[in-house]
Short mmCIF file of C-alpha atoms in Angstrom, two decimals:
data_model
loop_
_atom_site.label_atom_id
_atom_site.label_comp_id
_atom_site.label_asym_id
_atom_site.label_seq_id
_atom_site.Cartn_x
_atom_site.Cartn_y
_atom_site.Cartn_z
CA UNK I 1 39.95 -30.13 33.78
CA UNK I 2 36.83 -32.05 32.74
CA UNK I 3 34.83 -33.88 35.34
CA UNK I 4 31.74 -35.96 34.58
CA UNK I 5 30.00 -36.79 37.84
CA UNK I 6 27.20 -39.40 37.72
CA UNK I 7 25.92 -37.82 34.54
CA UNK I 8 22.83 -39.33 32.87
CA UNK I 9 20.84 -38.38 29.82
CA UNK I 10 17.41 -39.75 28.99
CA UNK I 11 15.34 -39.25 25.85
CA UNK I 12 11.91 -40.08 27.17
CA UNK I 13 12.27 -43.61 28.54
CA UNK I 14 15.37 -44.31 26.48
CA UNK I 15 18.59 -44.03 28.42
CA UNK I 16 21.43 -42.69 26.26
CA UNK I 17 23.91 -42.25 29.11
CA UNK I 18 23.72 -43.70 32.58
CA UNK I 19 25.71 -42.57 35.63
CA UNK I 20 28.86 -41.67 33.75
CA UNK I 21 31.76 -40.53 35.91
CA UNK I 22 35.34 -39.81 34.83
CA UNK I 23 37.93 -37.05 34.93
CA UNK I 24 40.18 -35.75 32.21
CA UNK I 25 43.44 -34.01 33.15
CA UNK I 26 44.83 -31.05 31.17
CA UNK I 27 46.80 -31.98 28.03
CA UNK I 28 45.45 -35.53 28.04
CA UNK I 29 44.50 -37.36 24.82
CA UNK I 30 41.44 -39.46 25.53
CA UNK I 31 39.64 -41.73 23.09
CA UNK I 32 36.01 -42.45 23.78
CA UNK I 33 35.06 -45.66 22.05
CA UNK I 34 32.03 -47.82 21.56
CA UNK I 35 29.64 -49.02 18.92
CA UNK I 36 27.12 -46.76 17.26
CA UNK I 37 24.49 -45.84 19.82
CA UNK I 38 26.83 -46.42 22.76
CA UNK I 39 26.46 -42.78 23.83
CA UNK I 40 29.67 -41.15 22.53
CA UNK I 41 27.99 -38.35 20.65
CA UNK I 42 25.52 -37.69 23.47
CA UNK I 43 28.45 -37.35 25.85
CA UNK I 44 30.13 -34.76 23.63
CA UNK I 45 26.85 -32.90 23.07
CA UNK I 46 26.44 -32.58 26.82
CA UNK I 47 29.98 -31.22 27.13
CA UNK I 48 29.32 -28.63 24.39
CA UNK I 49 26.05 -27.67 26.10
CA UNK I 50 24.13 -28.60 22.98
CA UNK I 51 22.01 -30.71 25.28
CA UNK I 52 21.33 -30.75 28.97
CA UNK I 53 22.08 -33.65 31.32
CA UNK I 54 19.00 -35.26 32.87
CA UNK I 55 20.88 -35.78 36.13
CA UNK I 56 24.39 -35.51 37.53
CA UNK I 57 26.83 -32.72 36.75
CA UNK I 58 29.65 -31.80 34.39
CA UNK I 59 32.46 -29.58 35.64
CA UNK I 60 34.87 -27.82 33.31
CA UNK I 61 37.77 -26.04 35.03
CA UNK I 62 35.94 -26.63 38.30
CA UNK I 63 32.79 -24.88 37.13
CA UNK I 64 29.43 -26.60 36.73
CA UNK I 65 28.49 -25.97 33.10
CA UNK I 66 24.82 -26.19 34.04
CA UNK I 67 25.24 -22.83 35.75
CA UNK I 68 26.48 -21.06 32.62
CA UNK I 69 23.89 -18.52 31.59
CA UNK I 70 22.35 -18.68 28.12
CA UNK I 71 24.10 -15.49 27.03
CA UNK I 72 27.50 -16.83 28.09
CA UNK I 73 27.16 -20.09 26.17
CA UNK I 74 28.85 -18.69 23.02
CA UNK I 75 31.87 -17.70 25.12
CA UNK I 76 31.98 -21.11 26.72
CA UNK I 77 31.80 -22.85 23.35
CA UNK I 78 34.77 -20.89 22.11
CA UNK I 79 36.84 -22.50 24.86
CA UNK I 80 36.06 -25.88 23.35
CA UNK I 81 37.05 -26.47 19.76
CA UNK I 82 34.82 -29.07 18.15
CA UNK I 83 34.99 -31.11 14.97
CA UNK I 84 32.41 -33.50 13.58
CA UNK I 85 32.04 -36.45 11.26
CA UNK I 86 30.08 -34.29 8.78
CA UNK I 87 32.60 -31.41 9.10
CA UNK I 88 29.86 -28.80 9.69
CA UNK I 89 31.45 -26.20 7.45
CA UNK I 90 29.39 -23.23 6.29
CA UNK I 91 28.60 -24.22 2.68
CA UNK I 92 28.46 -20.68 1.34
CA UNK I 93 31.84 -19.65 2.69
CA UNK I 94 35.34 -20.41 1.47
CA UNK I 95 37.94 -22.20 3.60
CA UNK I 96 39.40 -18.83 4.57
CA UNK I 97 35.97 -17.38 5.40
CA UNK I 98 34.92 -20.39 7.45
CA UNK I 99 37.89 -19.83 9.73
CA UNK I 100 37.57 -16.03 9.63
CA UNK I 101 33.87 -16.25 10.53
CA UNK I 102 34.64 -18.11 13.73
CA UNK I 103 37.17 -15.43 14.66
CA UNK I 104 34.73 -12.63 13.83
CA UNK I 105 32.12 -14.35 15.94
CA UNK I 106 34.65 -14.26 18.77
CA UNK I 107 35.02 -10.51 18.34
CA UNK I 108 38.61 -10.54 17.02
CA UNK I 109 39.83 -7.54 15.04
CA UNK I 110 40.31 -7.51 11.27
CA UNK I 111 44.09 -7.25 11.77
CA UNK I 112 44.20 -10.35 13.98
CA UNK I 113 42.09 -12.23 11.47
CA UNK I 114 44.30 -11.21 8.53
CA UNK I 115 47.31 -12.41 10.49
CA UNK I 116 46.00 -15.63 12.09
CA UNK I 117 43.93 -17.23 9.33
CA UNK I 118 46.84 -17.75 6.90
CA UNK I 119 48.90 -19.19 9.75
CA UNK I 120 46.15 -21.62 10.65
CA UNK I 121 45.68 -22.58 6.99
CA UNK I 122 49.41 -23.30 6.90
CA UNK I 123 49.19 -25.41 10.03
CA UNK I 124 46.48 -27.59 8.47
CA UNK I 125 48.36 -27.51 5.15
CA UNK I 126 45.60 -25.82 3.16
CA UNK I 127 47.18 -22.49 2.25
CA UNK I 128 46.53 -23.14 -1.45
CA UNK I 129 42.84 -23.94 -0.89
CA UNK I 130 42.00 -20.74 0.98
CA UNK I 131 39.50 -19.58 -1.65
CA UNK I 132 37.84 -22.95 -2.22
CA UNK I 133 34.28 -23.55 -1.13
CA UNK I 134 33.51 -26.77 0.78
CA UNK I 135 32.02 -28.42 -2.32
CA UNK I 136 35.35 -27.90 -4.08
CA UNK I 137 37.32 -29.80 -1.44
CA UNK I 138 37.83 -33.47 -0.55
CA UNK I 139 36.61 -34.90 2.73
CA UNK I 140 40.08 -34.79 4.27
CA UNK I 141 40.54 -31.16 3.28
CA UNK I 142 37.16 -30.22 4.68
CA UNK I 143 38.01 -31.86 7.97
CA UNK I 144 41.30 -29.98 8.10
CA UNK I 145 39.44 -26.69 7.57
CA UNK I 146 37.15 -27.71 10.42
CA UNK I 147 40.16 -28.42 12.64
CA UNK I 148 41.66 -25.08 11.67
CA UNK I 149 38.41 -23.39 12.61
CA UNK I 150 38.31 -25.24 15.92
CA UNK I 151 41.78 -23.91 16.75
CA UNK I 152 41.18 -20.20 16.12
CA UNK I 153 40.19 -19.45 19.69
CA UNK I 154 43.20 -21.39 21.00
CA UNK I 155 40.86 -23.69 22.87
CA UNK I 156 41.85 -25.62 25.99
CA UNK I 157 39.88 -28.60 24.80
CA UNK I 158 39.46 -30.04 21.31
CA UNK I 159 36.49 -32.33 20.95
CA UNK I 160 36.35 -34.58 17.89
CA UNK I 161 33.22 -36.62 17.15
CA UNK I 162 34.08 -39.40 14.67
CA UNK I 163 36.27 -37.00 12.71
CA UNK I 164 37.44 -39.75 10.36
CA UNK I 165 34.09 -41.43 9.86
CA UNK I 166 33.71 -40.09 6.33
CA UNK I 167 37.34 -40.36 5.25
CA UNK I 168 39.48 -42.91 3.44
CA UNK I 169 42.38 -44.51 5.35
CA UNK I 170 45.01 -42.13 3.95
CA UNK I 171 43.14 -39.01 5.00
CA UNK I 172 42.18 -40.66 8.25
CA UNK I 173 45.80 -40.84 9.34
CA UNK I 174 46.40 -37.27 8.21
CA UNK I 175 43.71 -36.13 10.59
CA UNK I 176 44.85 -38.32 13.47
CA UNK I 177 48.43 -37.09 13.10
CA UNK I 178 47.14 -33.52 13.13
CA UNK I 179 45.17 -34.18 16.31
CA UNK I 180 48.27 -35.66 17.95
CA UNK I 181 50.29 -32.61 17.00
CA UNK I 182 47.65 -30.30 18.42
CA UNK I 183 47.70 -32.35 21.61
CA UNK I 184 51.49 -32.07 21.81
CA UNK I 185 51.11 -28.28 21.58
CA UNK I 186 49.14 -28.41 24.82
CA UNK I 187 45.48 -28.88 23.94
CA UNK I 188 43.38 -31.54 25.66
CA UNK I 189 41.88 -33.81 23.00
CA UNK I 190 38.70 -35.86 23.33
CA UNK I 191 38.32 -38.22 20.40
CA UNK I 192 35.09 -40.17 19.97
CA UNK I 193 35.51 -43.01 17.49
CA UNK I 194 34.58 -46.58 16.71
CA UNK I 195 37.68 -47.14 14.58
CA UNK I 196 39.52 -49.98 16.30
CA UNK I 197 42.71 -49.52 14.28
CA UNK I 198 43.15 -45.89 15.26
CA UNK I 199 42.52 -46.49 18.94
CA UNK I 200 44.91 -49.39 19.12
CA UNK I 201 47.63 -47.55 17.23
CA UNK I 202 47.39 -44.46 19.44
CA UNK I 203 48.12 -46.31 22.67
CA UNK I 204 46.58 -43.56 24.81
CA UNK I 205 43.83 -43.50 27.43
CA UNK I 206 40.62 -45.21 26.28
CA UNK I 207 37.15 -44.84 27.80
CA UNK I 208 34.77 -47.54 26.53
CA UNK I 209 31.03 -47.03 26.47
CA UNK I 210 28.39 -49.66 25.86
CA UNK I 211 24.67 -48.96 25.73
CA UNK I 212 25.09 -45.73 27.65
CA UNK I 213 27.29 -47.14 30.40
CA UNK I 214 30.99 -46.68 31.05
CA UNK I 215 32.40 -50.21 30.99
CA UNK I 216 36.15 -49.61 30.92
CA UNK I 217 38.61 -46.74 31.48
CA UNK I 218 42.26 -47.61 30.90
CA UNK I 219 45.51 -45.71 30.48
CA UNK I 220 47.19 -46.91 27.26
CA UNK I 221 44.03 -48.82 26.49
CA UNK I 222 42.84 -50.81 23.54
CA UNK I 223 39.53 -51.11 21.76
CA UNK I 224 37.90 -54.23 23.19
CA UNK I 225 34.20 -54.86 22.82
CA UNK T 1 30.37 -2.36 17.64
CA UNK T 2 30.95 -0.61 14.32
CA UNK T 3 33.12 -3.52 13.22
CA UNK T 4 30.27 -5.88 14.11
CA UNK T 5 27.81 -3.93 11.95
CA UNK T 6 30.28 -3.83 9.11
CA UNK T 7 30.73 -7.62 9.27
CA UNK T 8 27.00 -8.30 9.47
CA UNK T 9 26.48 -6.12 6.44
CA UNK T 10 29.33 -7.81 4.58
CA UNK T 11 27.98 -11.33 5.23
CA UNK T 12 24.43 -10.25 4.41
CA UNK T 13 25.51 -8.95 1.00
CA UNK T 14 27.77 -11.96 0.32
CA UNK T 15 25.06 -14.45 1.26
CA UNK T 16 22.55 -12.59 -0.89
CA UNK T 17 24.91 -12.75 -3.85
CA UNK T 18 26.03 -16.34 -3.33
CA UNK T 19 22.50 -17.67 -2.82
CA UNK T 20 21.83 -16.37 -6.33
CA UNK T 21 18.81 -18.44 -7.30
CA UNK T 22 17.22 -18.38 -3.90
CA UNK T 23 17.65 -14.62 -3.70
CA UNK T 24 16.21 -14.17 -7.19
CA UNK T 25 13.18 -16.28 -6.34
CA UNK T 26 12.56 -14.46 -3.07
CA UNK T 27 13.02 -11.03 -4.67
CA UNK T 28 10.56 -12.03 -7.42
CA UNK T 29 7.95 -12.97 -4.86
CA UNK T 30 8.59 -9.78 -2.92
CA UNK T 31 8.29 -7.74 -6.15
CA UNK T 32 4.99 -9.43 -6.99
CA UNK T 33 3.69 -8.63 -3.54
CA UNK T 34 4.63 -4.97 -3.80
CA UNK T 35 3.23 -4.88 -7.34
CA UNK T 36 -0.10 -6.24 -6.15
CA UNK T 37 -0.16 -3.68 -3.35
CA UNK T 38 0.49 -0.82 -5.77
CA UNK T 39 -2.21 -2.02 -8.14
CA UNK T 40 -4.63 -2.37 -5.22
CA UNK T 41 -3.87 1.19 -4.16
CA UNK T 42 -4.42 2.47 -7.69
CA UNK T 43 -7.68 0.52 -7.98
CA UNK T 44 -8.87 2.11 -4.75
CA UNK T 45 -8.07 5.55 -6.09
CA UNK T 46 -9.98 4.84 -9.32
CA UNK T 47 -12.92 3.29 -7.45
CA UNK T 48 -13.14 6.30 -5.15
CA UNK T 49 -13.20 8.68 -8.09
CA UNK T 50 -15.93 6.64 -9.76
CA UNK T 51 -18.02 6.60 -6.59
CA UNK T 52 -17.50 10.32 -6.08
CA UNK T 53 -18.68 11.01 -9.62
CA UNK T 54 -21.73 8.87 -9.03
CA UNK T 55 -22.50 10.61 -5.77
CA UNK T 56 -22.12 13.99 -7.45
CA UNK T 57 -24.80 13.10 -9.94
CA UNK T 58 -27.37 12.63 -7.22
CA UNK T 59 -29.36 15.58 -5.93
CA UNK T 60 -32.92 16.37 -5.03
CA UNK T 61 -34.91 19.29 -6.38
CA UNK T 62 -37.62 21.18 -4.54
CA UNK T 63 -40.14 22.84 -6.83
CA UNK T 64 -42.05 25.84 -5.54
CA UNK T 65 -45.58 26.81 -6.46
CA UNK T 66 -45.77 29.42 -9.18
CA UNK T 67 -46.99 32.19 -6.90
CA UNK T 68 -44.18 31.80 -4.37
CA UNK T 69 -42.06 34.90 -4.02
CA UNK T 70 -38.32 34.73 -4.46
CA UNK T 71 -37.84 36.01 -0.90
CA UNK T 72 -39.75 33.02 0.47
CA UNK T 73 -37.70 30.65 -1.60
CA UNK T 74 -34.45 32.21 -0.47
CA UNK T 75 -35.68 31.97 3.11
CA UNK T 76 -36.14 28.23 2.61
CA UNK T 77 -32.68 28.12 1.10
CA UNK T 78 -31.23 29.83 4.18
CA UNK T 79 -33.02 27.38 6.43
CA UNK T 80 -31.72 24.44 4.42
CA UNK T 81 -28.18 25.72 4.47
CA UNK T 82 -28.23 25.52 8.24
CA UNK T 83 -28.75 21.77 8.04
CA UNK T 84 -25.64 19.72 8.70
CA UNK T 85 -26.42 17.21 6.00
CA UNK T 86 -26.53 19.77 3.21
CA UNK T 87 -23.46 20.23 1.10
CA UNK T 88 -24.62 22.81 -1.43
CA UNK T 89 -27.77 24.37 -2.76
CA UNK T 90 -28.34 26.03 -6.12
CA UNK T 91 -31.28 28.26 -6.69
CA UNK T 92 -32.90 28.03 -10.11
CA UNK T 93 -35.30 30.91 -10.64
CA UNK T 94 -38.27 30.67 -12.97
CA UNK T 95 -36.31 32.59 -15.62
CA UNK T 96 -33.31 30.33 -15.30
CA UNK T 97 -35.56 27.34 -15.60
CA UNK T 98 -37.04 28.75 -18.78
CA UNK T 99 -33.62 29.41 -20.31
CA UNK T 100 -32.52 25.89 -19.45
CA UNK T 101 -35.75 24.43 -20.83
CA UNK T 102 -35.36 26.27 -24.10
CA UNK T 103 -31.75 25.23 -24.36
CA UNK T 104 -32.64 21.61 -23.75
CA UNK T 105 -35.43 21.57 -26.30
CA UNK T 106 -33.93 23.81 -28.93
CA UNK T 107 -34.37 21.02 -31.52
CA UNK T 108 -38.07 20.85 -30.87
CA UNK T 109 -39.62 23.97 -32.51
CA UNK T 110 -43.20 22.91 -31.85
CA UNK T 111 -42.65 22.77 -28.14
CA UNK T 112 -40.86 26.11 -28.12
CA UNK T 113 -43.59 27.66 -30.19
CA UNK T 114 -46.33 26.52 -27.86
CA UNK T 115 -44.32 27.83 -24.95
CA UNK T 116 -44.11 31.25 -26.58
CA UNK T 117 -47.84 31.31 -26.99
CA UNK T 118 -48.32 31.16 -23.26
CA UNK T 119 -48.53 34.46 -21.40
CA UNK T 120 -46.89 33.30 -18.27
CA UNK T 121 -43.81 31.29 -17.52
CA UNK T 122 -45.18 27.86 -16.60
CA UNK T 123 -41.92 26.62 -15.11
CA UNK T 124 -41.46 26.56 -11.36
CA UNK T 125 -38.49 27.91 -9.48
CA UNK T 126 -36.53 25.22 -7.68
CA UNK T 127 -33.71 24.54 -5.27
CA UNK T 128 -31.18 21.82 -6.16
CA UNK T 129 -29.84 20.27 -3.02
CA UNK T 130 -26.75 18.13 -2.72
CA UNK T 131 -26.17 16.22 0.49
CA UNK T 132 -22.77 15.41 1.94
CA UNK T 133 -23.58 11.69 1.90
CA UNK T 134 -26.05 9.83 -0.26
CA UNK T 135 -27.66 8.38 2.83
CA UNK T 136 -28.67 11.84 4.08
CA UNK T 137 -31.26 12.64 1.40
CA UNK T 138 -33.98 10.92 3.38
CA UNK T 139 -33.58 13.23 6.35
CA UNK T 140 -33.39 16.34 4.12
CA UNK T 141 -36.65 15.23 2.51
CA UNK T 142 -38.19 14.78 5.93
CA UNK T 143 -37.27 18.35 6.80
CA UNK T 144 -38.94 19.64 3.63
CA UNK T 145 -42.09 17.70 4.31
CA UNK T 146 -42.65 19.50 7.59
CA UNK T 147 -45.91 21.41 7.69
CA UNK T 148 -44.26 24.80 7.63
CA UNK T 149 -43.30 24.49 3.95
CA UNK T 150 -46.35 22.66 2.69
CA UNK T 151 -47.97 25.83 1.42
CA UNK T 152 -45.23 26.94 -0.90
CA UNK T 153 -43.66 23.68 -2.02
CA UNK T 154 -45.24 22.02 -5.00
CA UNK T 155 -43.18 18.85 -5.01
CA UNK T 156 -39.90 17.33 -3.96
CA UNK T 157 -38.54 14.89 -6.47
CA UNK T 158 -37.10 12.71 -3.73
CA UNK T 159 -40.12 10.42 -3.77
CA UNK T 160 -39.71 9.80 -7.50
CA UNK T 161 -36.00 9.19 -7.21
CA UNK T 162 -36.14 7.47 -3.84
CA UNK T 163 -35.54 3.99 -5.18
CA UNK T 164 -32.67 5.06 -7.38
CA UNK T 165 -31.04 7.04 -4.59
CA UNK T 166 -31.39 4.20 -2.15
CA UNK T 167 -30.06 1.67 -4.63
CA UNK T 168 -27.15 3.89 -5.47
CA UNK T 169 -26.53 4.51 -1.83
CA UNK T 170 -26.37 0.77 -1.25
CA UNK T 171 -24.01 0.29 -4.16
CA UNK T 172 -21.70 3.01 -2.88
CA UNK T 173 -21.55 1.56 0.63
CA UNK T 174 -21.22 -1.99 -0.65
CA UNK T 175 -18.45 -1.15 -3.08
CA UNK T 176 -16.58 0.80 -0.40
CA UNK T 177 -16.87 -2.00 2.17
CA UNK T 178 -16.27 -4.76 -0.37
CA UNK T 179 -13.29 -2.92 -1.81
CA UNK T 180 -11.78 -2.51 1.62
CA UNK T 181 -12.29 -6.15 2.53
CA UNK T 182 -10.96 -7.34 -0.82
CA UNK T 183 -7.95 -5.06 -0.55
CA UNK T 184 -7.15 -6.26 2.95
CA UNK T 185 -7.68 -9.88 1.98
CA UNK T 186 -5.43 -9.70 -1.07
CA UNK T 187 -2.82 -7.76 0.88
CA UNK T 188 -2.92 -10.42 3.59
CA UNK T 189 -2.51 -13.21 1.04
CA UNK T 190 0.50 -11.63 -0.65
CA UNK T 191 2.01 -10.83 2.75
CA UNK T 192 1.68 -14.45 3.80
CA UNK T 193 3.17 -15.69 0.53
CA UNK T 194 6.24 -13.47 0.97
CA UNK T 195 6.51 -14.25 4.65
CA UNK T 196 6.55 -17.97 3.94
CA UNK T 197 8.91 -17.63 0.96
CA UNK T 198 11.44 -15.96 3.24
CA UNK T 199 10.86 -18.57 5.93
CA UNK T 200 11.55 -21.29 3.36
CA UNK T 201 14.70 -19.50 2.22
CA UNK T 202 15.93 -19.45 5.80
CA UNK T 203 14.76 -23.01 6.40
CA UNK T 204 17.40 -24.03 3.88
CA UNK T 205 19.97 -22.31 6.10
CA UNK T 206 18.90 -23.93 9.35
CA UNK T 207 21.96 -26.20 9.44
CA UNK T 208 24.15 -23.18 8.81
CA UNK T 209 22.57 -21.38 11.75
CA UNK T 210 23.25 -24.39 13.93
CA UNK T 211 26.91 -24.49 12.83
CA UNK T 212 27.31 -20.80 13.64
CA UNK T 213 26.00 -21.47 17.11
CA UNK T 214 28.41 -24.36 17.55
CA UNK T 215 31.42 -22.21 16.66
CA UNK T 216 30.35 -19.78 19.36
CA UNK T 217 28.66 -17.01 17.39
CA UNK T 218 26.31 -14.82 19.40
CA UNK T 219 22.67 -14.68 18.35
CA UNK T 220 22.79 -11.13 17.00
CA UNK T 221 25.80 -12.02 14.87
CA UNK T 222 23.94 -14.99 13.38
CA UNK T 223 20.68 -13.12 12.90
CA UNK T 224 22.20 -9.91 11.53
CA UNK T 225 23.15 -11.09 8.02
CA UNK T 226 19.72 -12.70 7.56
CA UNK T 227 18.09 -9.40 8.51
CA UNK T 228 20.28 -7.61 5.98
CA UNK T 229 19.17 -10.14 3.35
CA UNK T 230 15.51 -9.67 4.28
CA UNK T 231 15.80 -5.89 4.03
CA UNK T 232 17.57 -6.28 0.67
CA UNK T 233 14.65 -8.36 -0.63
CA UNK T 234 12.41 -5.41 0.27
CA UNK T 235 14.63 -2.73 -1.27
CA UNK T 236 15.25 -4.58 -4.53
CA UNK T 237 11.62 -5.71 -4.67
CA UNK T 238 10.50 -2.07 -4.45
CA UNK T 239 12.76 -0.98 -7.28
CA UNK T 240 11.79 -3.96 -9.46
CA UNK T 241 8.04 -3.52 -8.94
CA UNK T 242 8.16 0.20 -9.75
CA UNK T 243 10.33 -0.46 -12.80
CA UNK T 244 7.71 -2.92 -14.02
CA UNK T 245 4.71 -0.71 -13.25
CA UNK T 246 6.10 2.48 -14.76
CA UNK T 247 5.95 1.32 -18.41
CA UNK T 248 2.76 -0.67 -17.76
CA UNK T 249 0.90 2.45 -16.61
CA UNK T 250 2.52 4.46 -19.37
CA UNK T 251 1.14 2.22 -22.12
CA UNK T 252 -2.14 1.37 -20.41
CA UNK T 253 -3.12 4.88 -19.36
CA UNK T 254 -4.28 6.21 -22.78
CA UNK T 255 -6.24 3.01 -23.39
CA UNK T 256 -8.03 3.23 -20.05
CA UNK T 257 -8.81 6.93 -20.00
CA UNK T 258 -11.78 6.33 -22.34
CA UNK T 259 -13.92 4.50 -19.84
CA UNK T 260 -12.42 5.59 -16.54
CA UNK T 261 -13.24 8.92 -14.92
CA UNK T 262 -9.55 9.54 -14.25
CA UNK T 263 -8.13 11.22 -17.31
CA UNK T 264 -4.55 10.23 -16.82
CA UNK T 265 -3.67 7.27 -14.61
CA UNK T 266 -0.03 7.44 -15.62
CA UNK T 267 0.06 11.12 -14.66
CA UNK T 268 -1.38 10.30 -11.24
CA UNK T 269 1.16 7.48 -10.82
CA UNK T 270 4.00 9.75 -11.90
CA UNK T 271 2.91 12.59 -9.61
CA UNK T 272 2.85 10.23 -6.66
CA UNK T 273 5.87 8.16 -7.65
CA UNK T 274 7.96 9.30 -4.71
CA UNK T 275 5.14 8.59 -2.27
CA UNK T 276 4.67 5.14 -3.82
CA UNK T 277 8.39 4.50 -3.63
CA UNK T 278 8.65 5.28 0.06
CA UNK T 279 5.45 3.47 0.90
CA UNK T 280 6.55 0.29 -0.91
CA UNK T 281 10.04 0.62 0.53
CA UNK T 282 8.62 0.78 4.03
CA UNK T 283 6.31 -2.18 3.39
CA UNK T 284 9.12 -4.18 1.74
CA UNK T 285 11.70 -3.50 4.42
CA UNK T 286 9.32 -4.20 7.28
CA UNK T 287 7.96 -7.34 5.62
CA UNK T 288 11.41 -8.65 4.64
CA UNK T 289 13.06 -7.74 7.91
CA UNK T 290 10.27 -9.07 10.08
CA UNK T 291 10.00 -12.35 8.14
CA UNK T 292 13.75 -12.95 8.42
CA UNK T 293 13.85 -12.04 12.07
CA UNK T 294 10.93 -14.31 12.82
CA UNK T 295 12.24 -17.24 10.76
CA UNK T 296 15.74 -17.18 12.26
CA UNK T 297 14.36 -16.91 15.76
CA UNK T 298 12.95 -20.40 15.46
CA UNK T 299 16.38 -21.94 14.83
CA UNK T 300 18.13 -19.83 17.44
CA UNK T 301 15.84 -21.06 20.17
CA UNK T 302 16.54 -24.75 19.73
#
């Protein structure tokens, strides 16, 4: 499903990622671990086509994402749901509107939106916060809105960049459980984190990065630095 | 497509409303800009009227020797009327001149008495010539100085008034050019202020634009609501600036009419209100829309 092939990314002379190669199968749950600056975020940015690889290629569903035309990038991004450490919610829109906006952007009809958004809010257990603005919600709630938004296009891949970085332990596990459930429903999950406890408790595949290089790739791995 | 427009409009209005303070600030700046433009336009109108009045006061008079026949004078008049530079000519006969002289000096009985004692009318017939432009008097004078007329013309008062005419001519051209430059300069300044105010307003939304891109929104869908907001700044700015100017002109007009050649500034403003409205609306919408479009473009390209 996802295939990184000798992918590198340089910022000037600084090497953020060097010759990274790995494959992710459909419905897999993969944790990408490493210290800050190891290259996790860069790797996800390349996958989302926020940045371009300096060399090597990235294939998604067998297609080189470098060949996606600029005008087709929005469509491509809708196939990948993404969540971030800082939630990236639209500050001037309520929980409901944040999710509805993503659906509108995807060209869905008003009827579909009226039907799907409440369902998604139920799934992330936020039905009662539909009309709250981001500043009226806790970190955990914001992240759940973000997950809800990431799911509206029924993406094949869900990409989470340190989704629990700003959360307390209780909310952290809420989010991780939600990600596991989404994975069980058939979505491939890529989770970038440096939280040792989470990675070890999950007991799933772990890809370890260190200073831009892939140093370990294990099924049922653990966080070892 | 229609649904897309509807949504863009909806988000534009919602953002405008929810960004309350930012919208208020931007609308205020837009209103000030449109206000300045209106005042500049009015000033230009007033200045033009003043200049026109000044220009109207200038003319040159050709005085004919006492023994010149009216036919000869009218012949000269005909010749002059063929000149391109000439706007109008009035013929003042000896009799007319006398009537005017008496009228002007009716408070001076000694002068009138001495005039009565004369057997002949000592006043010369004349032609009052107005040129189309102040600068053209020199060439009209040149025409009159040609040998052909030397025998019948006593004097042309151009030489006496030459300095005044030239000075006035310079003032008229300078004021026109200076006014234009000043108007353009001020207009440019207020344009830039508004343009940058809108850019700053959108700068505060740059992260939002980035998020919209990340959730897969197409560029037109991101840009649309900002354009709607920009256009709204223009529309509301137009209404606000006219609402402010209307009472201002109403109260100021009677106070100004004393020393301005325009009798009724408020009347002029009121007569042209619709024209002002559409002009300001066009300026506001184009300025607001263009500024938004331009500012968002920067963040869409990253």
